Amino acid sequence: MKMRPPHWLPWLGPLVAAGAGALAGEYWLGGGFWMVLLAALVCGFAPILGYRVWKRLHHR
């Protein structure tokens, strides 16, 4: 039996983006604004993309 993706997974995007941005600002601030923005964007969209891939594989 395949496990269905949780319906709340895409809603983690903003929370993960805020956390990644805060961590990038704290530890990687040498990169400045662009490093923080890039980390927040990548980590913010990761749960959304992961959910879509999981859902597509589940429906196969």
PDB file of C-alpha atoms in Angstrom:
ATOM      1  CA  MET A   1       0.000   0.000   0.000  1.00  0.00           C
ATOM      2  CA  LYS A   2       1.375   3.371  -1.010  1.00  0.00           C
ATOM      3  CA  MET A   3       1.305   6.112   1.580  1.00  0.00           C
ATOM      4  CA  ARG A   4      -0.584   9.237   0.518  1.00  0.00           C
ATOM      5  CA  PRO A   5       1.199  12.571   0.845  1.00  0.00           C
ATOM      6  CA  PRO A   6      -0.038  14.662   3.775  1.00  0.00           C
ATOM      7  CA  HIS A   7      -2.348  17.466   2.652  1.00  0.00           C
ATOM      8  CA  TRP A   8      -0.600  19.979   4.922  1.00  0.00           C
ATOM      9  CA  LEU A   9       2.861  19.481   3.395  1.00  0.00           C
ATOM     10  CA  PRO A  10       2.721  22.458   0.960  1.00  0.00           C
ATOM     11  CA  TRP A  11       1.761  24.768   3.841  1.00  0.00           C
ATOM     12  CA  LEU A  12       5.161  24.162   5.422  1.00  0.00           C
ATOM     13  CA  GLY A  13       6.781  26.239   2.657  1.00  0.00           C
ATOM     14  CA  PRO A  14       6.588  29.664   4.347  1.00  0.00           C
ATOM     15  CA  LEU A  15       7.646  28.245   7.700  1.00  0.00           C
ATOM     16  CA  VAL A  16      10.634  26.439   6.188  1.00  0.00           C
ATOM     17  CA  ALA A  17      11.528  29.547   4.162  1.00  0.00           C
ATOM     18  CA  ALA A  18      11.538  31.707   7.301  1.00  0.00           C
ATOM     19  CA  GLY A  19      13.664  29.190   9.153  1.00  0.00           C
ATOM     20  CA  ALA A  20      16.117  28.806   6.290  1.00  0.00           C
ATOM     21  CA  GLY A  21      16.355  32.565   5.861  1.00  0.00           C
ATOM     22  CA  ALA A  22      17.000  33.030   9.571  1.00  0.00           C
ATOM     23  CA  LEU A  23      19.662  30.302   9.610  1.00  0.00           C
ATOM     24  CA  ALA A  24      21.283  31.676   6.461  1.00  0.00           C
ATOM     25  CA  GLY A  25      21.324  35.136   7.988  1.00  0.00           C
ATOM     26  CA  GLU A  26      22.828  33.834  11.214  1.00  0.00           C
ATOM     27  CA  TYR A  27      25.488  31.503   9.822  1.00  0.00           C
ATOM     28  CA  TRP A  28      26.070  32.495   6.187  1.00  0.00           C
ATOM     29  CA  LEU A  29      25.727  36.256   6.448  1.00  0.00           C
ATOM     30  CA  GLY A  30      28.997  36.646   4.562  1.00  0.00           C
ATOM     31  CA  GLY A  31      26.894  36.035   1.442  1.00  0.00           C
ATOM     32  CA  GLY A  32      24.628  38.921   2.389  1.00  0.00           C
ATOM     33  CA  PHE A  33      21.107  39.555   1.217  1.00  0.00           C
ATOM     34  CA  TRP A  34      21.256  37.390  -1.887  1.00  0.00           C
ATOM     35  CA  MET A  35      22.418  34.304   0.014  1.00  0.00           C
ATOM     36  CA  VAL A  36      19.552  34.704   2.497  1.00  0.00           C
ATOM     37  CA  LEU A  37      17.038  35.245  -0.305  1.00  0.00           C
ATOM     38  CA  LEU A  38      18.283  32.250  -2.281  1.00  0.00           C
ATOM     39  CA  ALA A  39      18.179  29.967   0.774  1.00  0.00           C
ATOM     40  CA  ALA A  40      14.656  31.124   1.650  1.00  0.00           C
ATOM     41  CA  LEU A  41      13.367  30.639  -1.901  1.00  0.00           C
ATOM     42  CA  VAL A  42      14.895  27.199  -2.385  1.00  0.00           C
ATOM     43  CA  CYS A  43      13.821  25.906   1.015  1.00  0.00           C
ATOM     44  CA  GLY A  44      10.417  27.571   0.767  1.00  0.00           C
ATOM     45  CA  PHE A  45       9.509  25.874  -2.489  1.00  0.00           C
ATOM     46  CA  ALA A  46      10.986  22.481  -1.537  1.00  0.00           C
ATOM     47  CA  PRO A  47       7.920  21.249   0.433  1.00  0.00           C
ATOM     48  CA  ILE A  48       5.581  22.359  -2.360  1.00  0.00           C
ATOM     49  CA  LEU A  49       7.596  20.614  -5.060  1.00  0.00           C
ATOM     50  CA  GLY A  50       8.077  17.555  -2.881  1.00  0.00           C
ATOM     51  CA  TYR A  51       4.331  17.312  -2.352  1.00  0.00           C
ATOM     52  CA  ARG A  52       3.619  17.545  -6.083  1.00  0.00           C
ATOM     53  CA  VAL A  53       6.203  14.865  -6.921  1.00  0.00           C
ATOM     54  CA  TRP A  54       4.920  12.605  -4.142  1.00  0.00           C
ATOM     55  CA  LYS A  55       1.323  13.080  -5.284  1.00  0.00           C
ATOM     56  CA  ARG A  56       2.227  12.353  -8.916  1.00  0.00           C
ATOM     57  CA  LEU A  57       4.111   9.185  -7.951  1.00  0.00           C
ATOM     58  CA  HIS A  58       1.256   8.124  -5.679  1.00  0.00           C
ATOM     59  CA  HIS A  59      -1.299   8.380  -8.505  1.00  0.00           C
ATOM     60  CA  ARG A  60       0.730   6.194 -10.863  1.00  0.00           C
TER      61      ARG A  60
END
